[in-house]
CSV table of C-alpha atoms in Angstrom, one decimal:
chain,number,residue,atom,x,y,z
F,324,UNK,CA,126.0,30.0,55.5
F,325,UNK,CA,123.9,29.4,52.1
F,326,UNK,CA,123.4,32.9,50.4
F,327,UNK,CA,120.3,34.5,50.0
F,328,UNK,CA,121.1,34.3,46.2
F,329,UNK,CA,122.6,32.3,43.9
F,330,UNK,CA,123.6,32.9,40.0
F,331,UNK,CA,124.7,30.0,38.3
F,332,UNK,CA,126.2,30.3,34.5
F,333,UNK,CA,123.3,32.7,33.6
F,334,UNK,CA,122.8,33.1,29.9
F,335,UNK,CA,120.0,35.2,28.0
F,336,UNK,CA,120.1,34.9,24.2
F,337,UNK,CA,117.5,36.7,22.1
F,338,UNK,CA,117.1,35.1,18.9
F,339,UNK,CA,117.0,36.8,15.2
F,340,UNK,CA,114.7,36.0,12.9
F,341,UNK,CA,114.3,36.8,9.6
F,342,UNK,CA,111.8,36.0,6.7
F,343,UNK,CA,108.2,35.9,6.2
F,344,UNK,CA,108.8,32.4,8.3
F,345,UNK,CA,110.2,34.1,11.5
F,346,UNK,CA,113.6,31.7,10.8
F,347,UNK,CA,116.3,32.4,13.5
F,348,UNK,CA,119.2,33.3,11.9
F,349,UNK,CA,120.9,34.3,15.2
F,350,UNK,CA,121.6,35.3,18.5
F,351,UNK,CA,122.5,38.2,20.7
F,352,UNK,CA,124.4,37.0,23.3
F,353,UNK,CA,123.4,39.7,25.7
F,354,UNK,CA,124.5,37.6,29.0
F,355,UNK,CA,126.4,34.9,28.1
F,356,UNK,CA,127.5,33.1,31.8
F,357,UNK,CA,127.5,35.2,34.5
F,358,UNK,CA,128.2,33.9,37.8
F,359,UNK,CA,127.3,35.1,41.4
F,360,UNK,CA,126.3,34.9,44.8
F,361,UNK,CA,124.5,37.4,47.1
F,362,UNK,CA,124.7,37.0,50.9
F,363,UNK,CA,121.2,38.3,53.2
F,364,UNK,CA,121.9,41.9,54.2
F,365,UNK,CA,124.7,42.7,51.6
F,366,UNK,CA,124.7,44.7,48.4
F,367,UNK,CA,126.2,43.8,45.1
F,368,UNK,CA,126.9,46.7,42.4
F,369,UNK,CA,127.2,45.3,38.7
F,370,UNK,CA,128.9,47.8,36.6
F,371,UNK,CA,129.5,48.6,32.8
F,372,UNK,CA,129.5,50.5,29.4
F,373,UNK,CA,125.9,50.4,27.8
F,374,UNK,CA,124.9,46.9,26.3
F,375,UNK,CA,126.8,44.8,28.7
F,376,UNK,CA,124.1,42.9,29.9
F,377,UNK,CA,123.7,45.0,33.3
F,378,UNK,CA,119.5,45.3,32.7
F,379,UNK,CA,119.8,41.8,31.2
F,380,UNK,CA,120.8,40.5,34.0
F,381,UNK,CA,118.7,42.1,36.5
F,382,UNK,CA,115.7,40.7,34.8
F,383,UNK,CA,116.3,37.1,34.3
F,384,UNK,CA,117.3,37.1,38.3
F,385,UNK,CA,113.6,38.6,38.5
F,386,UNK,CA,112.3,35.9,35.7
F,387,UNK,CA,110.8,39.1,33.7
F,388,UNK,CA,113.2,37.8,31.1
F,389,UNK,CA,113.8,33.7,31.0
F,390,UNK,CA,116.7,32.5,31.0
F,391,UNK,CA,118.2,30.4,28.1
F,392,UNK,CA,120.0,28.4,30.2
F,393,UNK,CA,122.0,28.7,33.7
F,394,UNK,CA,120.2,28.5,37.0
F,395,UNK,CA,118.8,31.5,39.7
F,396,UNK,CA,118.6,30.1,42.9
F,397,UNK,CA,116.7,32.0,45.7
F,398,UNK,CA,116.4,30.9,49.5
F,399,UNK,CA,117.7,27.5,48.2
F,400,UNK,CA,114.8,27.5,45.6
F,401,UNK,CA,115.4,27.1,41.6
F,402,UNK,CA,113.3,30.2,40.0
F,403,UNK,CA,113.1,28.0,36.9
F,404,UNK,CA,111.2,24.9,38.5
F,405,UNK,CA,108.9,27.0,40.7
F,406,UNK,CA,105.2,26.2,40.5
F,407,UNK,CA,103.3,29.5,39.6
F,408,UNK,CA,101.7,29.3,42.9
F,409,UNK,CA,105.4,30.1,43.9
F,410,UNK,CA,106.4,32.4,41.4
F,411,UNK,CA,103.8,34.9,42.7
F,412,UNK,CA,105.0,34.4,46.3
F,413,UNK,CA,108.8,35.3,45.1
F,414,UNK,CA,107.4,38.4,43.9
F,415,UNK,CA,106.5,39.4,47.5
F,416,UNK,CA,110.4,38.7,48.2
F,417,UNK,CA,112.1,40.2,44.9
F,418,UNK,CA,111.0,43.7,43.7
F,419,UNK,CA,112.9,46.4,41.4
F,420,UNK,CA,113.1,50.0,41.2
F,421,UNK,CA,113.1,51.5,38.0
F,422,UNK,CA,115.6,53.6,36.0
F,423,UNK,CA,113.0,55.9,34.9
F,424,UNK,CA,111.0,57.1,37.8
F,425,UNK,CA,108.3,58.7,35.9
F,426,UNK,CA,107.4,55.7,32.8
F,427,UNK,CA,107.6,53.3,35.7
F,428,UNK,CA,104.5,54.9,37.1
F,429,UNK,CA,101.1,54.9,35.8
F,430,UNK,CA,99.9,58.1,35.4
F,431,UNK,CA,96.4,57.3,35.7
F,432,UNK,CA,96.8,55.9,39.5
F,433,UNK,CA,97.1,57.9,42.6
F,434,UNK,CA,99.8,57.4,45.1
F,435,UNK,CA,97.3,55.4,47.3
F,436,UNK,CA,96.3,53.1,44.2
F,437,UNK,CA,99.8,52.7,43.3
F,438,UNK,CA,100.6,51.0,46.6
F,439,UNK,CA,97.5,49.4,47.5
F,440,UNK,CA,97.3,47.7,44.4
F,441,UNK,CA,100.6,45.2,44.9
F,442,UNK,CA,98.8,44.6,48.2
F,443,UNK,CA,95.2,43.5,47.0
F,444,UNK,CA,96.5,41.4,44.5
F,445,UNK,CA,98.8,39.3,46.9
F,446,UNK,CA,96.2,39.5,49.9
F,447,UNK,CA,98.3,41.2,52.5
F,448,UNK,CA,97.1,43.9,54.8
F,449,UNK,CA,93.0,44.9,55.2
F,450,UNK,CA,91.1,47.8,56.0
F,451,UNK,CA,93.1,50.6,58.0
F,452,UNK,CA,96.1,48.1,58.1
F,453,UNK,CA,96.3,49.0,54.8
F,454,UNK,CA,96.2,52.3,55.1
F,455,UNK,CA,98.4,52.8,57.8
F,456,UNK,CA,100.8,50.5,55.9
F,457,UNK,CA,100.5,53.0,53.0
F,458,UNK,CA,101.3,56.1,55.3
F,459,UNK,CA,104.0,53.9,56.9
F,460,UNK,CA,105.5,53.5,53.9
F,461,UNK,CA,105.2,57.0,52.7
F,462,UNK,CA,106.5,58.7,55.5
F,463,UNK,CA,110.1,56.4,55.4
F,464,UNK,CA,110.7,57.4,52.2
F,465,UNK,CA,110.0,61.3,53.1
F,466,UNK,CA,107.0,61.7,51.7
F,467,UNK,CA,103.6,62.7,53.3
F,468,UNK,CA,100.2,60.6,53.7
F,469,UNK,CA,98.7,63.5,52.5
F,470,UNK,CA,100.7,63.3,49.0
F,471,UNK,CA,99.1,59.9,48.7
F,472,UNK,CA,96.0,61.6,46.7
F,473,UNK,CA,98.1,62.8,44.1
F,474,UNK,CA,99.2,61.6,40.3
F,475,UNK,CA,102.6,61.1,39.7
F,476,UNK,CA,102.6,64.3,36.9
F,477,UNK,CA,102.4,66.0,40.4
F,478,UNK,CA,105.6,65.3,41.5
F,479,UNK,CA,109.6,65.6,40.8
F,480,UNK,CA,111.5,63.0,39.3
F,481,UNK,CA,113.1,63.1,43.2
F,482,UNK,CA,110.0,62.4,44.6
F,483,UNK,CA,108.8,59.7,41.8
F,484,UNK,CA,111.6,57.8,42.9
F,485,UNK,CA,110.6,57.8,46.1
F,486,UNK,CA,107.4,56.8,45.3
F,487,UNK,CA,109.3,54.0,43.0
F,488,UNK,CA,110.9,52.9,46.2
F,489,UNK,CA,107.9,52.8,48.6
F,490,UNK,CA,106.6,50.6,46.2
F,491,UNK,CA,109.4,47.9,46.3
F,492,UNK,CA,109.0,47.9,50.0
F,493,UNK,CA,105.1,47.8,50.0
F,494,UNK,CA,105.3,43.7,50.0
F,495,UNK,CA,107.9,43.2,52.3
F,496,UNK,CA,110.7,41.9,50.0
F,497,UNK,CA,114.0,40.7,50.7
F,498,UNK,CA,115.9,41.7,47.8
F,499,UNK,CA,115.6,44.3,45.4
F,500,UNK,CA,117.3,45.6,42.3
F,501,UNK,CA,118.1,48.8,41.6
F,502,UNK,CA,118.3,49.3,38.1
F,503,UNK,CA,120.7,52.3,37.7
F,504,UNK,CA,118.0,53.9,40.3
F,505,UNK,CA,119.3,57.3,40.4
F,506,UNK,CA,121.0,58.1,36.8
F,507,UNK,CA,117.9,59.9,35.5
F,508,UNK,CA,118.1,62.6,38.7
F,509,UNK,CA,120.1,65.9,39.3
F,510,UNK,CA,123.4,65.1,41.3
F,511,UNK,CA,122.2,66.7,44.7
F,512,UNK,CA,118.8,64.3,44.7
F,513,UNK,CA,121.2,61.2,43.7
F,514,UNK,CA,123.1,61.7,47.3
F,515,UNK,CA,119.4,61.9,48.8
F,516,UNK,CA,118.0,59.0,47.5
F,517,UNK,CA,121.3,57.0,48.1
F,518,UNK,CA,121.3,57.6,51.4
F,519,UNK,CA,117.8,56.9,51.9
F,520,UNK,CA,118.2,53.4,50.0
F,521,UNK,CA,121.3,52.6,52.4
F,522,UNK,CA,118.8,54.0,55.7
F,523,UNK,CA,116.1,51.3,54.6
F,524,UNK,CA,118.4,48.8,54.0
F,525,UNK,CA,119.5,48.7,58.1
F,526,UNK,CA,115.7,49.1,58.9
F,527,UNK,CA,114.4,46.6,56.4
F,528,UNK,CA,117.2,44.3,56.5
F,529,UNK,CA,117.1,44.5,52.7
F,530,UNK,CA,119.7,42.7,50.1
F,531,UNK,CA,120.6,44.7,47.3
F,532,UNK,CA,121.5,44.4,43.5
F,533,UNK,CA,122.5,47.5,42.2
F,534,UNK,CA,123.1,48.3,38.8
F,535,UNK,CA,125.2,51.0,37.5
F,536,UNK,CA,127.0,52.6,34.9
F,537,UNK,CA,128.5,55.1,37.9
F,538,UNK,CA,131.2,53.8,39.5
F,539,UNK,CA,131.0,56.7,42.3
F,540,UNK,CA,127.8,55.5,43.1
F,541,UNK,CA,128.1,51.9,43.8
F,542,UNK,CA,131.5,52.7,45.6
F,543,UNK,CA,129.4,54.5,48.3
F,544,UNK,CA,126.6,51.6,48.7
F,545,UNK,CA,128.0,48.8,47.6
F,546,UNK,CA,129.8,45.4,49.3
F,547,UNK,CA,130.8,44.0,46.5
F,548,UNK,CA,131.5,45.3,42.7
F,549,UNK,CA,130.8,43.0,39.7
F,550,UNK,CA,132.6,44.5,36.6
F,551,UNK,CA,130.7,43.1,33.6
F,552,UNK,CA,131.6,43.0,29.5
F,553,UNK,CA,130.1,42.2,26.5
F,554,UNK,CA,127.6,39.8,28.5
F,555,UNK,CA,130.3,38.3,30.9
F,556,UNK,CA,131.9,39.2,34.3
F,557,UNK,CA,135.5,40.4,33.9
F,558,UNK,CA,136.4,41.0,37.8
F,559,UNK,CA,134.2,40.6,40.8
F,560,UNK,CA,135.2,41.6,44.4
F,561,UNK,CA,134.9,43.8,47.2
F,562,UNK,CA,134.9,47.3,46.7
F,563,UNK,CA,137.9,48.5,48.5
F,564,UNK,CA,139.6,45.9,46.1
F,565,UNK,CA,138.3,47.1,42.8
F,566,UNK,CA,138.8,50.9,43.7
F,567,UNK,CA,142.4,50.1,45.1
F,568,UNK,CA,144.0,46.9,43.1
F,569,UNK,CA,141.6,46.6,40.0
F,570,UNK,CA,143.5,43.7,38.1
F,571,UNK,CA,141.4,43.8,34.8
F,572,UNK,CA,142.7,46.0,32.1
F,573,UNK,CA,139.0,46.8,31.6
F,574,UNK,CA,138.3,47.8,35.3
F,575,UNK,CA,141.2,49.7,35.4
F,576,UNK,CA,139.7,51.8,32.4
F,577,UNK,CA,136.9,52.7,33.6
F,578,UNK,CA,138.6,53.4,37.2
F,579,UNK,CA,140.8,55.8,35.0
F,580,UNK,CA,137.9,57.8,33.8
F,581,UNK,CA,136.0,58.8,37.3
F,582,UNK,CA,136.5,62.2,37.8
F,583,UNK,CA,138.8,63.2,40.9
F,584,UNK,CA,138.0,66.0,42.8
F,585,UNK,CA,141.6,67.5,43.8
F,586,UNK,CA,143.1,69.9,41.9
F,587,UNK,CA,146.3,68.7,42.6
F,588,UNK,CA,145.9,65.0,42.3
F,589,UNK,CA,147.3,63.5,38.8
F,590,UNK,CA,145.6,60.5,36.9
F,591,UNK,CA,146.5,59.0,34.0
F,592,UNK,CA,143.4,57.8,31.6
F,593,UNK,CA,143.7,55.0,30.1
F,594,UNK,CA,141.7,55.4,26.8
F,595,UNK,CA,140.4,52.2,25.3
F,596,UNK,CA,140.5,52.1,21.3
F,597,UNK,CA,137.8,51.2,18.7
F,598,UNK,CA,133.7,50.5,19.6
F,599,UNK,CA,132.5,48.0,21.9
F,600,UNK,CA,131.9,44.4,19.5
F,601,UNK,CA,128.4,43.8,18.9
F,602,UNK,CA,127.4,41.3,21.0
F,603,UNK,CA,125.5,39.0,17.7
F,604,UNK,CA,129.1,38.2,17.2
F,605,UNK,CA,131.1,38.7,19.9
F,606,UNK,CA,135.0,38.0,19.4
F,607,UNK,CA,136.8,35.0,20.1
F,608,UNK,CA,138.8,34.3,23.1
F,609,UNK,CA,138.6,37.1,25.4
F,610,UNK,CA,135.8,39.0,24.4
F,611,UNK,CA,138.0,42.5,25.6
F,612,UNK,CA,140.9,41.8,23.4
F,613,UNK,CA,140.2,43.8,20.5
F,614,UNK,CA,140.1,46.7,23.1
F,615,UNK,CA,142.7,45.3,25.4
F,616,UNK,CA,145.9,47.9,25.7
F,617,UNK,CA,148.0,44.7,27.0
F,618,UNK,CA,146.7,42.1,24.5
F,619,UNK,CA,148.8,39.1,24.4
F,620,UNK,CA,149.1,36.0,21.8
F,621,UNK,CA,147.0,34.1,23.1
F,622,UNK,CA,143.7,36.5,24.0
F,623,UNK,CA,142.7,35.6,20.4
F,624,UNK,CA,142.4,32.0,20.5
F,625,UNK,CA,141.7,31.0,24.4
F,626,UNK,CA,138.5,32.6,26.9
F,627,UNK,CA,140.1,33.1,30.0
F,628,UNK,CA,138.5,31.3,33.1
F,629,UNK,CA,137.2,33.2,35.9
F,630,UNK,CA,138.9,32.5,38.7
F,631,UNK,CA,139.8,33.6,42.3
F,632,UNK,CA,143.4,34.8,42.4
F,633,UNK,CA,143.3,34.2,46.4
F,634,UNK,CA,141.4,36.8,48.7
F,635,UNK,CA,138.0,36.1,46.9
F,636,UNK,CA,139.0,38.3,44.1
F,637,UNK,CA,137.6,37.1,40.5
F,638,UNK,CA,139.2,38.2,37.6
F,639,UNK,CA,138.9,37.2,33.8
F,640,UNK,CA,142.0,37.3,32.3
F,641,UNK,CA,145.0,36.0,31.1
F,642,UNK,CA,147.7,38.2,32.6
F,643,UNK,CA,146.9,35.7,35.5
């Protein structure tokens, strides 16, 4: 069956300029060949350190950020050669929630204004429809019609997600991206609103990308797990197999470092030396061998392919 998405070889590089003539002098190689696909109905998690590429990512799937090269295929449809007449239809079927629930919001809009608006301007829903629509929507993500009067400054970050949420789903979409959607809330509200993403997910058959940099989080929602570094995947498959056979040095790190909560339960963390590179120059080779605690000869000198080591489980590294 042909998946709902499709991430070919995905690169983003922001050039550097310098001088009074704007001359590039550079790149950042913030994603630098990622690789993916996305089945209707499933959820992805990407995971990693800060500056990894996770955002990076997230947006060139959504075209916010072009691509330099690579190809994002949705429904069988390259984002790249879409007419804009079909660019603004994909935004009915692609929306994002923010990591910030309360910048994401303008302030000077009402609830009501903040969900009608995504309406009007893609000519669905008239009149009560619209309205009832709005209440709908307001009422699955535990708020109240009556709340729709109000500014955002008049809620909690909780509920500003929520509101965030409602207005992903107000055009109908089939995927959206969580971009690390509940790392700006207290603990207790992160369970609500995960909960209450994985509830509309049944209801609105919804595929999601989630990224995060909690790996508790996207163990509890997510399918599959898509471990990323320095603007590449190191090891991609399903959960159970990542929390329970990680392969890459890297994933086992960060494994390592999730708090368990048993007293009696002994883990051994595996503490990674020196600073993540910068991605303008990243290193050659594997890009985690300066890092690596089981470096071998040739990390230096050769990238490692990613491959599938049987089981659909993707892993980036020579040890295999």
């Amino acid at each position: 069956m042909e998946p709902l998405l499709a991430v070919q070889d995905l690169k983003v590089h922001f050039p550097i300029t310098k001088g009074l003539l704007s001359k590039t002098a550079g790149y950042v190689y913030a994603v630098d060949g990622v690789s993916f696909e996305l089945g209707a109905g499933k959820t992805l998690g990407i995971v990693g350190e800060s500056g990894c590429g996770k955002t990076t990512t997230g947006m060139a799937i959504l075209n916010l950020i072009k691509p330099t090269d690579g190809r994002v295929i949705f429904q069988g449809k390259d984002i790249s050669r879409m007419t804009k007449h079909e660019r603004k239809t994909l935004c009915r079927e692609m929306q994002i929630i923010f990591q910030d629930p309360y910048s994401s919001l303008n302030p000077r809009l009402t609830l009501n204004r903040t969900l009608s608006d995504p309406m009007k301007i893609h000519g669905l829903y008239y009149g009560s429809e619209r309205r009832d629509r709005i209440a709908y929507l307001l009422e699955k993500v535990g708020l109240t019609p009556e709340q729709g009067r109000r500014y955002p400054h008049e809620f909690s970050g909780g509920q500003r997600q929520r509101i965030g949420i409602a207005r992903a789903l107000a055009l109908n979409p089939q995927l959206v991206i969580g971009d690390e959607p509940v790392s700006a809330l207290d603990v207790s509200i992160q369970a609500q609103i995960i909960n209450l993403l994985i509830d509309l997910q049944d209801e609105f058959k919804l595929s999601y990308i989630i990224i995060s940099h909690d790996l508790a989080v996207v163990e509890y929602i997510c399918d599959r797990i898509a471990v990323m570094y320095l603007g590449k995947a190191a090891e991609m498959a399903a959960y159970r197999k990542i929390y329970t056979n990680p392969k890459h040095p890297y994933t086992q790190s960060l494994l390592s470092a999730v708090p368990v909560p048993d007293l009696n339960a002994k883990s051994e963390r595996i503490i990674l030396g020196g600073d993540v590179p910068s991605p303008i120059h990243p290193p050659s080779g594997c890009r985690f061998h300066p890092r690596c605690p089981r470096k071998m000869d040739i990390c230096p000198q050769e990238e490692p392919p990613f491959e599938d080591l049987g089981d659909d489980h993707w892993v980036a590294c020579h040890l295999y």
